[in-house]
Coordinates of C-alpha atoms (C1' of nucleotides) in Angstrom, one line a residue:
Chain N
M1 CA -94.3 48.4 66.8
C2 CA -93.6 45.9 64.6
R3 CA -93.3 42.0 64.6
T4 CA -96.4 40.1 64.5
Y5 CA -99.1 40.5 67.1
D6 CA -102.1 39.2 67.7
G7 CA -102.9 40.2 71.0
G8 CA -103.3 37.7 73.6
V9 CA -105.9 38.5 75.9
N10 CA -106.0 38.3 79.7
A11 CA -107.7 38.1 82.9
S12 CA -110.9 36.4 84.2
S13 CA -112.2 34.9 87.2
Y14 CA -110.1 32.6 89.2
P15 CA -107.8 29.5 89.7
S16 CA -108.7 26.1 88.8
V17 CA -109.5 26.3 85.1
P18 CA -107.0 25.3 82.6
P19 CA -107.5 28.5 80.2
D20 CA -105.9 30.7 82.8
P21 CA -105.8 34.5 82.8
L22 CA -102.5 35.4 84.1
V23 CA -99.7 33.5 85.5
E24 CA -101.1 31.7 88.2
E25 CA -99.4 31.0 91.4
S26 CA -98.2 27.8 91.7
D27 CA -96.4 26.7 94.4
D28 CA -93.4 24.2 93.8
A29 CA -95.3 22.1 96.3
G30 CA -98.9 22.2 96.0
D31 CA -101.1 21.2 93.0
D32 CA -101.5 17.5 93.3
R33 CA -104.6 17.4 91.4
L34 CA -103.2 19.0 88.2
G35 CA -100.9 16.1 86.8
L36 CA -97.4 16.3 86.4
R37 CA -97.4 17.6 83.1
E38 CA -99.7 20.7 83.7
T39 CA -97.6 21.4 86.9
K40 CA -94.3 21.5 85.1
K41 CA -95.9 23.5 82.4
R42 CA -97.2 26.1 84.8
Q43 CA -93.6 26.1 86.5
T44 CA -91.9 26.9 83.3
R45 CA -94.4 29.3 82.4
L46 CA -93.9 31.3 85.7
A47 CA -90.4 30.9 85.6
M48 CA -90.3 32.7 82.3
H49 CA -92.7 35.3 83.6
R50 CA -90.6 36.2 86.4
A51 CA -87.3 36.0 84.5
A52 CA -89.0 38.4 81.9
V53 CA -90.1 40.9 84.8
E54 CA -86.9 40.8 86.8
L55 CA -84.8 41.4 83.6
V56 CA -86.8 44.3 82.3
A57 CA -86.8 45.7 86.0
E58 CA -83.1 45.5 85.6
H59 CA -82.4 46.9 82.0
G60 CA -85.5 48.0 80.3
F61 CA -87.9 46.6 78.0
T62 CA -85.8 47.1 74.6
P63 CA -82.4 45.6 75.9
V64 CA -83.9 42.4 77.0
T65 CA -84.0 39.9 74.4
V66 CA -86.0 36.9 74.5
E67 CA -83.0 34.8 74.3
M68 CA -82.1 36.5 77.7
I69 CA -85.2 35.6 79.3
A70 CA -85.2 32.2 78.1
R71 CA -81.8 31.4 79.2
R72 CA -82.8 32.6 82.9
A73 CA -85.7 30.8 83.0
G74 CA -83.8 27.7 81.6
V75 CA -85.7 26.8 78.4
S76 CA -85.1 27.4 74.8
T77 CA -86.4 30.5 72.9
R78 CA -88.7 28.2 70.8
T79 CA -90.2 27.1 74.1
F80 CA -91.0 30.6 75.1
F81 CA -92.7 31.3 71.9
N82 CA -94.8 28.2 72.6
H83 CA -96.1 29.9 75.9
W84 CA -96.1 33.6 75.0
V85 CA -97.6 35.0 71.7
T86 CA -94.9 38.0 72.2
K87 CA -92.3 39.2 74.4
D88 CA -94.7 41.7 75.6
A89 CA -97.2 39.1 76.7
A90 CA -94.2 37.3 78.8
V91 CA -93.6 40.7 80.9
L92 CA -97.1 41.3 81.4
G93 CA -98.0 37.6 82.2
V94 CA -100.7 37.7 79.6
V95 CA -101.8 34.2 78.8
P96 CA -104.2 33.8 75.7
G97 CA -107.6 32.8 76.1
E98 CA -110.5 34.1 78.2
S99 CA -112.6 36.8 76.3
R100 CA -115.1 34.2 76.0
E101 CA -115.5 33.7 79.8
I102 CA -115.4 37.3 80.4
A103 CA -118.2 37.8 78.2
A104 CA -120.2 35.1 79.7
S105 CA -120.0 36.6 83.0
L106 CA -121.3 39.7 81.4
R107 CA -124.3 38.2 80.3
A108 CA -124.8 36.9 83.8
E109 CA -124.3 40.1 85.6
L110 CA -126.8 41.7 83.0
E111 CA -129.7 39.3 84.6
V112 CA -129.1 41.4 87.8
H113 CA -127.8 44.9 86.9
G114 CA -128.1 47.4 84.2
P115 CA -125.4 47.8 81.3
R116 CA -123.3 49.9 83.2
D117 CA -123.1 48.3 86.6
A118 CA -122.9 45.1 85.2
L119 CA -119.9 45.9 83.3
R120 CA -118.3 47.6 86.2
H121 CA -118.6 44.3 88.3
V122 CA -117.3 42.3 85.3
L123 CA -114.3 44.4 85.2
R124 CA -113.8 44.7 89.0
D125 CA -113.7 41.0 89.0
V126 CA -111.1 41.0 86.3
L127 CA -108.9 43.2 88.1
A128 CA -109.4 41.3 91.3
G129 CA -108.2 38.1 89.6
I130 CA -105.2 39.5 88.9
P131 CA -102.8 37.8 90.7
A132 CA -101.0 39.9 93.7
D133 CA -97.8 38.0 94.0
P134 CA -95.7 40.4 96.6
E135 CA -92.7 40.0 94.8
L136 CA -93.5 40.4 91.3
R137 CA -96.2 43.1 91.8
D138 CA -93.8 45.7 93.1
L139 CA -91.2 44.6 90.3
K140 CA -94.2 45.2 87.9
K141 CA -95.0 48.3 89.3
Q142 CA -91.4 49.7 88.8
V143 CA -91.5 48.2 85.2
M144 CA -94.9 49.5 84.2
S145 CA -94.1 52.9 85.3
K146 CA -90.8 53.3 83.5
E147 CA -91.9 51.5 80.3
P148 CA -95.1 53.4 79.1
R149 CA -94.7 51.1 76.3
L150 CA -96.2 48.5 78.3
H151 CA -99.2 50.2 79.1
T152 CA -100.0 50.6 75.5
I153 CA -99.7 47.2 75.1
S154 CA -101.6 45.9 77.9
S155 CA -104.6 48.2 76.8
G156 CA -103.9 46.8 73.4
N157 CA -104.3 43.5 74.6
L158 CA -107.7 44.0 75.8
I159 CA -109.0 45.0 72.3
E160 CA -110.5 41.3 71.7
V161 CA -112.1 41.1 75.0
Q162 CA -113.7 44.7 74.1
S163 CA -115.3 43.8 71.1
E164 CA -116.9 40.9 73.0
L165 CA -118.4 42.7 75.3
V166 CA -119.9 45.3 72.9
E167 CA -121.7 42.6 71.2
V168 CA -123.2 41.2 74.5
L169 CA -124.1 44.6 75.6
T170 CA -125.6 45.5 72.3
E171 CA -128.0 42.5 72.7
A172 CA -128.9 43.9 76.3
M173 CA -129.6 47.7 75.0
D174 CA -132.3 48.2 72.8
G175 CA -133.5 51.3 71.1
E176 CA -131.9 53.4 68.3
D177 CA -128.3 53.7 68.9
A178 CA -127.9 50.3 70.7
R179 CA -124.6 49.5 69.4
M180 CA -123.3 52.9 69.5
R181 CA -124.2 53.2 72.9
A182 CA -122.7 49.8 73.9
V183 CA -119.4 51.1 72.5
I184 CA -119.4 54.3 74.6
V185 CA -120.1 52.3 77.8
V186 CA -117.3 49.7 76.9
Q187 CA -114.7 52.4 76.0
V188 CA -115.6 54.4 79.1
G189 CA -115.7 51.4 81.4
F190 CA -112.3 50.4 80.3
A191 CA -111.1 53.8 80.6
L192 CA -111.9 54.0 84.0
T193 CA -110.2 50.5 84.4
R194 CA -106.8 52.0 82.8
S195 CA -107.1 54.6 85.1
A196 CA -107.4 52.3 88.2
F197 CA -104.3 50.6 86.6
G198 CA -102.2 53.8 86.7
F199 CA -103.6 54.7 90.3
S200 CA -102.6 51.4 91.7
M201 CA -99.1 51.6 89.8
S202 CA -98.3 55.0 91.4
T203 CA -99.6 54.5 94.8
G204 CA -99.0 50.8 95.4
M205 CA -102.7 50.3 96.2
D206 CA -104.3 47.0 95.4
L207 CA -106.2 47.0 91.9
P208 CA -109.7 46.4 93.1
S209 CA -109.4 49.3 95.6
A210 CA -107.9 51.6 93.1
Y211 CA -111.0 50.7 90.9
D212 CA -113.2 51.6 93.6
R213 CA -111.5 54.8 94.4
V214 CA -111.7 55.6 90.5
I215 CA -115.6 54.9 90.5
E216 CA -116.1 56.8 93.4
L217 CA -114.3 60.1 91.8
Y218 CA -116.2 59.4 88.6
D219 CA -119.5 59.2 90.0
A220 CA -118.6 62.2 92.3
G221 CA -119.1 64.3 89.5
L222 CA -115.9 64.8 87.2
Q223 CA -118.6 65.6 84.9
D224 CA -118.9 69.2 86.5
D225 CA -115.4 70.2 86.7
Chain R
M1 CA -83.5 45.0 45.2
C2 CA -86.0 47.9 45.4
R3 CA -85.7 50.7 43.6
T4 CA -88.0 51.7 41.0
Y5 CA -87.3 55.2 39.9
D6 CA -90.7 56.0 38.6
G7 CA -91.0 59.1 41.1
G8 CA -94.5 57.6 41.5
V9 CA -95.6 60.2 43.7
N10 CA -99.3 61.1 43.0
A11 CA -99.9 63.9 45.3
S12 CA -103.2 65.0 45.6
S13 CA -104.6 68.4 45.3
Y14 CA -105.6 70.0 48.7
P15 CA -104.6 72.6 51.0
S16 CA -101.9 72.1 53.2
V17 CA -101.6 72.6 57.0
P18 CA -98.5 73.6 58.5
P19 CA -98.7 71.7 61.6
D20 CA -99.2 68.5 60.8
P21 CA -100.9 65.8 63.0
L22 CA -101.1 63.3 60.1
V23 CA -99.9 63.3 56.7
E24 CA -100.5 66.6 54.9
E25 CA -101.8 66.9 51.4
S26 CA -99.4 68.8 49.5
D27 CA -99.8 70.0 46.1
D28 CA -97.0 69.7 43.2
A29 CA -97.8 73.4 42.6
G30 CA -98.4 75.7 45.4
D31 CA -96.0 75.3 48.4
D32 CA -93.9 77.8 47.4
R33 CA -93.2 78.8 50.9
L34 CA -92.0 75.4 51.7
G35 CA -88.9 75.2 50.0
L36 CA -87.9 72.4 47.5
R37 CA -86.7 69.8 50.0
E38 CA -89.6 69.8 52.3
T39 CA -92.0 69.7 49.4
K40 CA -90.2 66.7 48.1
K41 CA -89.9 65.1 51.5
R42 CA -93.5 65.6 51.9
Q43 CA -94.5 64.1 48.7
T44 CA -92.5 61.1 49.4
R45 CA -94.2 60.9 52.5
L46 CA -97.5 61.1 51.2
A47 CA -96.6 58.3 48.6
M48 CA -95.5 55.8 51.2
H49 CA -98.6 56.5 53.0
R50 CA -101.1 56.0 50.2
A51 CA -99.0 52.9 49.1
A52 CA -99.3 51.6 52.4
V53 CA -103.0 52.0 52.9
E54 CA -103.7 50.8 49.2
L55 CA -101.9 47.5 49.8
V56 CA -103.0 46.6 53.2
A57 CA -106.9 47.5 51.8
E58 CA -105.9 44.9 49.0
H59 CA -104.0 42.0 50.9
G60 CA -104.6 42.6 54.8
F61 CA -102.0 44.2 57.3
T62 CA -99.7 41.1 57.9
P63 CA -99.1 40.1 54.3
V64 CA -97.8 43.2 53.1
T65 CA -94.3 43.9 53.7
V66 CA -92.4 47.3 54.1
E67 CA -90.7 46.2 50.9
M68 CA -93.9 46.2 49.1
I69 CA -94.9 49.5 50.5
A70 CA -91.5 51.1 49.7
R71 CA -91.3 49.5 46.0
R72 CA -94.8 50.9 45.3
A73 CA -94.2 54.2 46.7
G74 CA -90.7 54.4 44.7
V75 CA -88.1 54.4 47.5
S76 CA -85.9 52.1 49.3
T77 CA -86.8 50.3 52.3
R78 CA -84.4 52.4 54.2
T79 CA -86.0 55.5 53.5
F80 CA -89.1 54.1 54.5
F81 CA -87.6 53.7 58.2
N82 CA -86.3 57.3 57.8
H83 CA -90.0 58.6 57.6
W84 CA -92.0 56.2 60.0
V85 CA -91.4 54.9 63.1
T86 CA -93.1 51.5 62.1
K87 CA -95.1 49.9 59.8
D88 CA -98.0 50.5 61.5
A89 CA -97.3 54.3 61.6
A90 CA -97.1 54.5 57.9
V91 CA -100.5 52.8 57.1
L92 CA -102.2 55.1 60.0
G93 CA -100.3 58.1 58.4
V94 CA -99.2 59.1 61.9
V95 CA -96.1 61.4 62.1
P96 CA -94.5 62.0 65.5
G97 CA -94.3 65.3 66.8
E98 CA -97.1 67.3 67.9
S99 CA -98.1 66.1 71.4
R100 CA -96.8 69.5 72.5
E101 CA -98.8 71.6 70.3
I102 CA -101.8 69.7 71.6
A103 CA -100.8 70.3 74.8
A104 CA -100.4 74.0 74.1
S105 CA -103.7 74.3 72.8
L106 CA -105.6 72.6 76.0
R107 CA -103.6 75.0 78.1
A108 CA -105.1 77.7 75.9
E109 CA -108.5 76.2 76.3
L110 CA -108.3 76.2 79.8
E111 CA -108.4 79.8 79.9
V112 CA -112.0 79.8 78.9
H113 CA -113.6 76.5 80.0
G114 CA -113.4 73.8 82.6
P115 CA -111.0 70.9 82.1
R116 CA -113.4 68.6 80.8
D117 CA -114.7 70.9 78.2
A118 CA -111.4 72.4 77.7
L119 CA -110.3 68.9 76.6
R120 CA -113.3 68.3 74.5
H121 CA -112.4 71.3 72.4
V122 CA -108.9 70.1 72.1
L123 CA -110.0 66.4 70.9
R124 CA -112.7 67.7 68.6
D125 CA -110.0 70.0 66.9
V126 CA -107.6 67.4 66.6
L127 CA -110.1 64.9 65.0
A128 CA -111.1 68.0 62.6
G129 CA -107.5 68.4 61.9
I130 CA -107.4 64.9 60.5
P131 CA -107.3 65.2 56.7
A132 CA -110.4 63.8 54.9
D133 CA -108.8 63.0 51.6
P134 CA -112.1 61.5 49.8
E135 CA -110.0 58.6 48.3
L136 CA -107.7 57.6 51.3
R137 CA -110.7 58.1 53.7
D138 CA -112.7 55.3 52.1
L139 CA -109.9 53.1 51.8
K140 CA -108.8 53.9 55.4
K141 CA -112.3 52.8 56.5
Q142 CA -112.3 49.7 54.9
V143 CA -109.0 48.9 56.4
M144 CA -109.7 49.8 59.8
S145 CA -112.7 48.1 60.1
K146 CA -111.1 44.6 58.8
E147 CA -107.8 45.2 60.6
P148 CA -108.7 45.6 64.6
R149 CA -104.9 45.3 65.0
L150 CA -105.0 49.1 63.9
H151 CA -107.2 50.2 66.3
T152 CA -104.9 48.9 69.0
I153 CA -102.0 50.8 67.5
S154 CA -103.7 54.2 67.0
S155 CA -104.9 54.2 70.5
G156 CA -101.2 53.0 71.2
N157 CA -99.9 56.2 69.4
L158 CA -102.0 58.5 71.6
I159 CA -100.2 57.3 74.6
E160 CA -97.6 60.3 74.4
V161 CA -99.9 62.7 74.0
Q162 CA -102.3 61.2 76.8
S163 CA -99.5 61.7 79.3
E164 CA -98.8 65.1 78.3
L165 CA -102.5 66.3 78.6
V166 CA -102.7 64.7 82.1
E167 CA -99.8 66.9 83.0
V168 CA -101.5 70.1 82.0
L169 CA -104.9 69.0 83.4
T170 CA -103.3 68.3 86.7
E171 CA -102.0 71.9 87.1
A172 CA -105.2 73.2 86.4
M173 CA -107.3 70.8 88.6
D174 CA -106.5 71.9 92.3
G175 CA -107.4 69.8 95.2
E176 CA -106.9 66.3 96.8
D177 CA -106.9 64.0 93.9
A178 CA -105.8 66.7 91.3
R179 CA -103.6 64.1 89.2
M180 CA -105.9 61.1 89.5
R181 CA -109.0 63.3 88.5
A182 CA -107.0 64.7 85.4
V183 CA -106.0 61.0 84.7
I184 CA -109.9 59.9 84.7
V185 CA -110.8 63.2 82.8
V186 CA -108.3 62.3 80.0
Q187 CA -108.9 58.5 79.8
V188 CA -112.8 59.2 79.6
G189 CA -112.2 61.7 77.0
F190 CA -110.2 59.6 75.0
A191 CA -112.4 56.8 75.3
L192 CA -115.1 59.1 73.8
T193 CA -113.0 60.0 71.0
R194 CA -112.1 56.3 70.2
S195 CA -115.8 55.6 70.2
A196 CA -116.4 58.4 67.9
F197 CA -113.7 56.8 65.7
G198 CA -115.2 53.5 65.6
F199 CA -118.7 55.3 64.7
S200 CA -117.3 57.2 61.8
M201 CA -115.8 54.2 60.7
S202 CA -118.7 52.0 60.6
T203 CA -121.2 54.8 59.4
G204 CA -118.7 56.8 57.0
M205 CA -120.0 59.9 59.0
D206 CA -117.0 62.4 59.3
L207 CA -115.1 62.6 62.5
P208 CA -116.3 65.7 64.0
S209 CA -119.8 65.0 63.5
A210 CA -119.2 61.8 64.9
Y211 CA -117.9 63.1 67.9
D212 CA -120.5 65.5 68.3
R213 CA -123.0 62.6 68.2
V214 CA -121.1 60.4 70.8
I215 CA -120.9 63.2 73.2
E216 CA -124.5 64.0 72.7
L217 CA -125.2 60.3 73.4
Y218 CA -122.9 60.4 76.5
D219 CA -124.3 63.4 78.0
A220 CA -127.8 62.4 77.6
G221 CA -127.3 59.9 80.4
L222 CA -125.8 57.1 79.4
Q223 CA -124.7 56.9 83.2
D224 CA -128.3 55.7 84.2
D225 CA -128.6 52.7 81.9
Chain H
dC1 C1' -96.8 -2.6 78.7
dG2 C1' -98.1 -0.1 74.4
dA3 C1' -100.4 3.6 72.0
dA4 C1' -101.8 8.4 72.2
dC5 C1' -100.6 13.0 73.9
dT6 C1' -98.1 16.9 74.4
dG7 C1' -94.2 19.7 75.8
dT8 C1' -89.6 21.0 74.7
dT9 C1' -86.2 21.5 71.3
dG10 C1' -83.4 22.7 67.1
dC11 C1' -83.1 24.4 62.6
dA12 C1' -84.4 27.4 59.0
dT13 C1' -86.5 31.3 57.6
dT14 C1' -89.0 35.5 57.0
dG15 C1' -89.4 40.3 58.0
dA16 C1' -89.3 44.4 60.9
dC17 C1' -86.0 47.7 62.3
dT18 C1' -80.9 50.1 63.3
dG19 C1' -76.5 52.3 62.7
dC20 C1' -73.0 53.5 59.6
dA21 C1' -70.7 55.4 55.7
dC22 C1' -71.5 57.7 51.3
dT23 C1' -73.7 60.1 47.4
dA24 C1' -76.5 63.9 45.4
dT25 C1' -79.1 67.7 45.8
dT26 C1' -81.1 71.6 48.5
dT27 C1' -79.7 75.7 51.4
dT28 C1' -77.3 79.1 53.3
dA29 C1' -73.6 82.2 53.6
dT30 C1' -70.1 84.4 51.5
Chain G
dA1 C1' -71.9 82.7 41.8
dT2 C1' -69.5 79.8 44.7
dA3 C1' -67.9 77.1 48.5
dA4 C1' -69.9 75.0 52.9
dA5 C1' -73.2 73.3 55.8
dA6 C1' -77.2 70.4 55.6
dT7 C1' -79.9 66.8 54.8
dA8 C1' -83.1 63.2 52.2
dG9 C1' -82.1 59.1 49.8
dT10 C1' -79.5 54.8 49.5
dG11 C1' -76.9 50.3 50.2
dC12 C1' -75.1 47.1 53.3
dA13 C1' -74.4 44.5 57.5
dG14 C1' -76.4 43.3 61.4
dT15 C1' -79.8 42.1 65.1
dC16 C1' -83.8 40.4 67.2
dA17 C1' -88.8 39.1 67.2
dA18 C1' -91.7 35.8 65.5
dT19 C1' -93.3 31.2 62.6
dG20 C1' -93.3 26.6 60.2
dC21 C1' -91.5 22.0 60.8
dA22 C1' -89.5 17.7 62.3
dA23 C1' -87.7 15.3 65.6
dC24 C1' -87.4 13.6 70.5
dA25 C1' -88.8 12.7 75.2
dG26 C1' -91.5 12.4 79.2
dT27 C1' -96.7 11.8 80.4
dT28 C1' -101.2 9.8 80.5
dC29 C1' -104.3 6.1 79.8
dG30 C1' -106.4 1.8 77.8

DNA sequence: CGAACTGTTGCATTGACTGCACTATTTTAT
DNA sequence: ATAAAATAGTGCAGTCAATGCAACAGTTCG
């Protein structure tokens, strides 16, 4: 592609924190403890995300311009880029931040489980943290299935997280090829996550369940085919 | 604005492979069966690729403009885009095309091996097919290690191939979750490929060997960590 | 209430990428 | 060998994503 990316990253645990994984569901109503400013910010952000998904669902990715999205969301294009690193990010709802948090939870999991399972738990949590807005989810499903480009990007955006996780895992794995093995574990972990994503998209199953099913199939001995 | 006619094509001396996954080494001399036109085309393409890699190695990805690359390669920017889909593609040397071919070889391998091993063979072959131009390889190594963005992209470019392979594998796998299992096999296959890529980049080991090592580690039971 | 913040915006600019029309050269058919 | 069909290279005009900067307005906090 083109333009300037720098990969914003994505998800993590859950609500509350200012540094937010994906677009959070904020209702016009609630949110009294967040301050007017923060509330408004989230509203506009959500508005943009919505607009982006809707428009892309209508016209496809390329034909939709940032200006169109901004207009529908009722903001200026400049504001648009104050919230989203790229046009893609807005469609996917990816807010930059989080790799650090994810790495932290991996570290925590490592106290309890081995590398592979620790990573699996973390990734599952991340998936579970992705909001399942009934409206948007269906739209997104359509969009993603028709716009393979977004898959690319979404996986691309994960790269920052990946390297962070590799670091953590490398520490935890001792022996000769610690780093190399860490890389493999992470790569395979993300491969399964991506599979779950696709599975979820095509079946409509929710992400965590899809993930579980994928793990199940994988462990069942896909090895031996 | 940007036209230096020095025909600055420094083609290097290497055997040429007709079905080219990446930029092929074409020699000024031998190529009698390719026709003048095709020969020149490849020369300019190679020149651009070279220029791109060199410049990015010097300045990093973002600061290098297409115009700079084109100028150094002695072509117009318009010509640049006649050859490469994007700036990234030029740096990576990715010529669009052959997902069909790869799919075909997978089909062939499936006559002999099971899904997993068939895919492994195919992927290994693809890796082996990537030209190991001594000069460029080192540069590319540098570039890739300093420019994580390119990893993203390179894996992104593979997405077309991926879905093609999934199709083929799905046919070959029968049973309930054929498609899903195919997806997983492919995703994991590519995960290992990416690992090999990283391995090769950091150690300098050639790609096929790196790939073998990765497979070895993986099969050795990374599962049980 | 006043000062420090911070989100929104307009403006100007860069740079990736495309469509179109044209030239020059190679290829092919006659 | 020559005319006709192809096609790589090029210039030009234009679209659109993305960024820096400066000004403004509503929010928060002392």
